[in-house]
Amino acid sequence: MTDRVGTPQLRPVEAFPARVGDREVICLRDPSGVTDAVLTVPRALAPILALFDGVRSLVDVQAEIMRQCGELVLRSQLESMVEILDQHLFLEGPRADAERARQRAAFLDAP
């Protein structure tokens, strides 16, 4: 799990709507190329992603979603989202930093 699980920060990503089967989703793509992954997120979860700003704690995110939507999002659900985003390098933190360093070293070592 990322060290930033308490205050997750979504990296600058491209988000665009799509339809997968009968589901409306938001696709996330990394224009900087740190990751080639494209994640699909149910459209209803997009407001949560916007709150992953590196300042708000997961408790703050829960409170803001309750205020905005009147819905309780369980901490375990938020932690699961954070872990998936982090595994795919969509969050700022040690994993994304390590991948950027690896890519930089590979570029510098290339002929």
PDB file of C-alpha atoms in Angstrom, residues 30-86:
ATOM      1  CA  ASP A  30      -1.417   8.743 -18.133  1.00  0.00           C
ATOM      2  CA  PRO A  31      -0.311  11.240 -20.807  1.00  0.00           C
ATOM      3  CA  SER A  32       3.209  11.429 -19.311  1.00  0.00           C
ATOM      4  CA  GLY A  33       3.852   7.745 -20.017  1.00  0.00           C
ATOM      5  CA  VAL A  34       4.831   6.656 -16.503  1.00  0.00           C
ATOM      6  CA  THR A  35       2.271   3.892 -16.994  1.00  0.00           C
ATOM      7  CA  ASP A  36       0.656   2.455 -20.112  1.00  0.00           C
ATOM      8  CA  ALA A  37      -2.326   1.258 -18.082  1.00  0.00           C
ATOM      9  CA  VAL A  38      -5.803   2.542 -18.792  1.00  0.00           C
ATOM     10  CA  LEU A  39      -8.135   2.163 -15.846  1.00  0.00           C
ATOM     11  CA  THR A  40     -11.906   2.250 -16.037  1.00  0.00           C
ATOM     12  CA  VAL A  41     -13.783   3.602 -13.066  1.00  0.00           C
ATOM     13  CA  PRO A  42     -17.563   3.552 -12.639  1.00  0.00           C
ATOM     14  CA  ARG A  43     -18.821   7.040 -13.381  1.00  0.00           C
ATOM     15  CA  ALA A  44     -20.369   7.283  -9.907  1.00  0.00           C
ATOM     16  CA  LEU A  45     -16.868   7.118  -8.369  1.00  0.00           C
ATOM     17  CA  ALA A  46     -15.493  10.092 -10.321  1.00  0.00           C
ATOM     18  CA  PRO A  47     -16.300  12.574  -7.508  1.00  0.00           C
ATOM     19  CA  ILE A  48     -14.102  10.519  -5.181  1.00  0.00           C
ATOM     20  CA  LEU A  49     -11.149  10.673  -7.584  1.00  0.00           C
ATOM     21  CA  ALA A  50     -11.424  14.457  -7.644  1.00  0.00           C
ATOM     22  CA  LEU A  51     -10.934  14.474  -3.863  1.00  0.00           C
ATOM     23  CA  PHE A  52      -7.650  12.513  -4.032  1.00  0.00           C
ATOM     24  CA  ASP A  53      -5.676  15.767  -3.956  1.00  0.00           C
ATOM     25  CA  GLY A  54      -2.879  14.906  -1.514  1.00  0.00           C
ATOM     26  CA  VAL A  55      -4.397  17.188   1.122  1.00  0.00           C
ATOM     27  CA  ARG A  56      -7.572  15.404   2.165  1.00  0.00           C
ATOM     28  CA  SER A  57      -7.399  12.344   4.381  1.00  0.00           C
ATOM     29  CA  LEU A  58      -9.632   9.364   3.668  1.00  0.00           C
ATOM     30  CA  VAL A  59     -11.864  10.546   6.521  1.00  0.00           C
ATOM     31  CA  ASP A  60     -12.077  13.965   4.835  1.00  0.00           C
ATOM     32  CA  VAL A  61     -12.995  12.263   1.552  1.00  0.00           C
ATOM     33  CA  GLN A  62     -15.716  10.268   3.321  1.00  0.00           C
ATOM     34  CA  ALA A  63     -17.110  13.443   4.902  1.00  0.00           C
ATOM     35  CA  GLU A  64     -17.067  15.370   1.618  1.00  0.00           C
ATOM     36  CA  ILE A  65     -18.849  12.577  -0.273  1.00  0.00           C
ATOM     37  CA  MET A  66     -21.452  12.444   2.513  1.00  0.00           C
ATOM     38  CA  ARG A  67     -21.894  16.219   2.226  1.00  0.00           C
ATOM     39  CA  GLN A  68     -22.069  16.217  -1.596  1.00  0.00           C
ATOM     40  CA  CYS A  69     -24.061  13.051  -2.204  1.00  0.00           C
ATOM     41  CA  GLY A  70     -25.540  11.987   1.118  1.00  0.00           C
ATOM     42  CA  GLU A  71     -23.833   8.601   0.785  1.00  0.00           C
ATOM     43  CA  LEU A  72     -21.406   6.862   3.093  1.00  0.00           C
ATOM     44  CA  VAL A  73     -18.375   5.398   1.346  1.00  0.00           C
ATOM     45  CA  LEU A  74     -16.660   2.832   3.532  1.00  0.00           C
ATOM     46  CA  ARG A  75     -13.011   3.376   4.382  1.00  0.00           C
ATOM     47  CA  SER A  76     -12.269  -0.131   3.090  1.00  0.00           C
ATOM     48  CA  GLN A  77     -13.704   0.878  -0.301  1.00  0.00           C
ATOM     49  CA  LEU A  78     -11.516   3.987  -0.389  1.00  0.00           C
ATOM     50  CA  GLU A  79      -8.454   1.969   0.629  1.00  0.00           C
ATOM     51  CA  SER A  80      -9.202  -0.507  -2.165  1.00  0.00           C
ATOM     52  CA  MET A  81      -9.443   2.337  -4.700  1.00  0.00           C
ATOM     53  CA  VAL A  82      -6.168   3.799  -3.426  1.00  0.00           C
ATOM     54  CA  GLU A  83      -4.398   0.443  -3.682  1.00  0.00           C
ATOM     55  CA  ILE A  84      -5.588  -0.162  -7.259  1.00  0.00           C
ATOM     56  CA  LEU A  85      -4.650   3.362  -8.347  1.00  0.00           C
ATOM     57  CA  ASP A  86      -1.255   3.024  -6.675  1.00  0.00           C
TER      58      ASP A  86
END
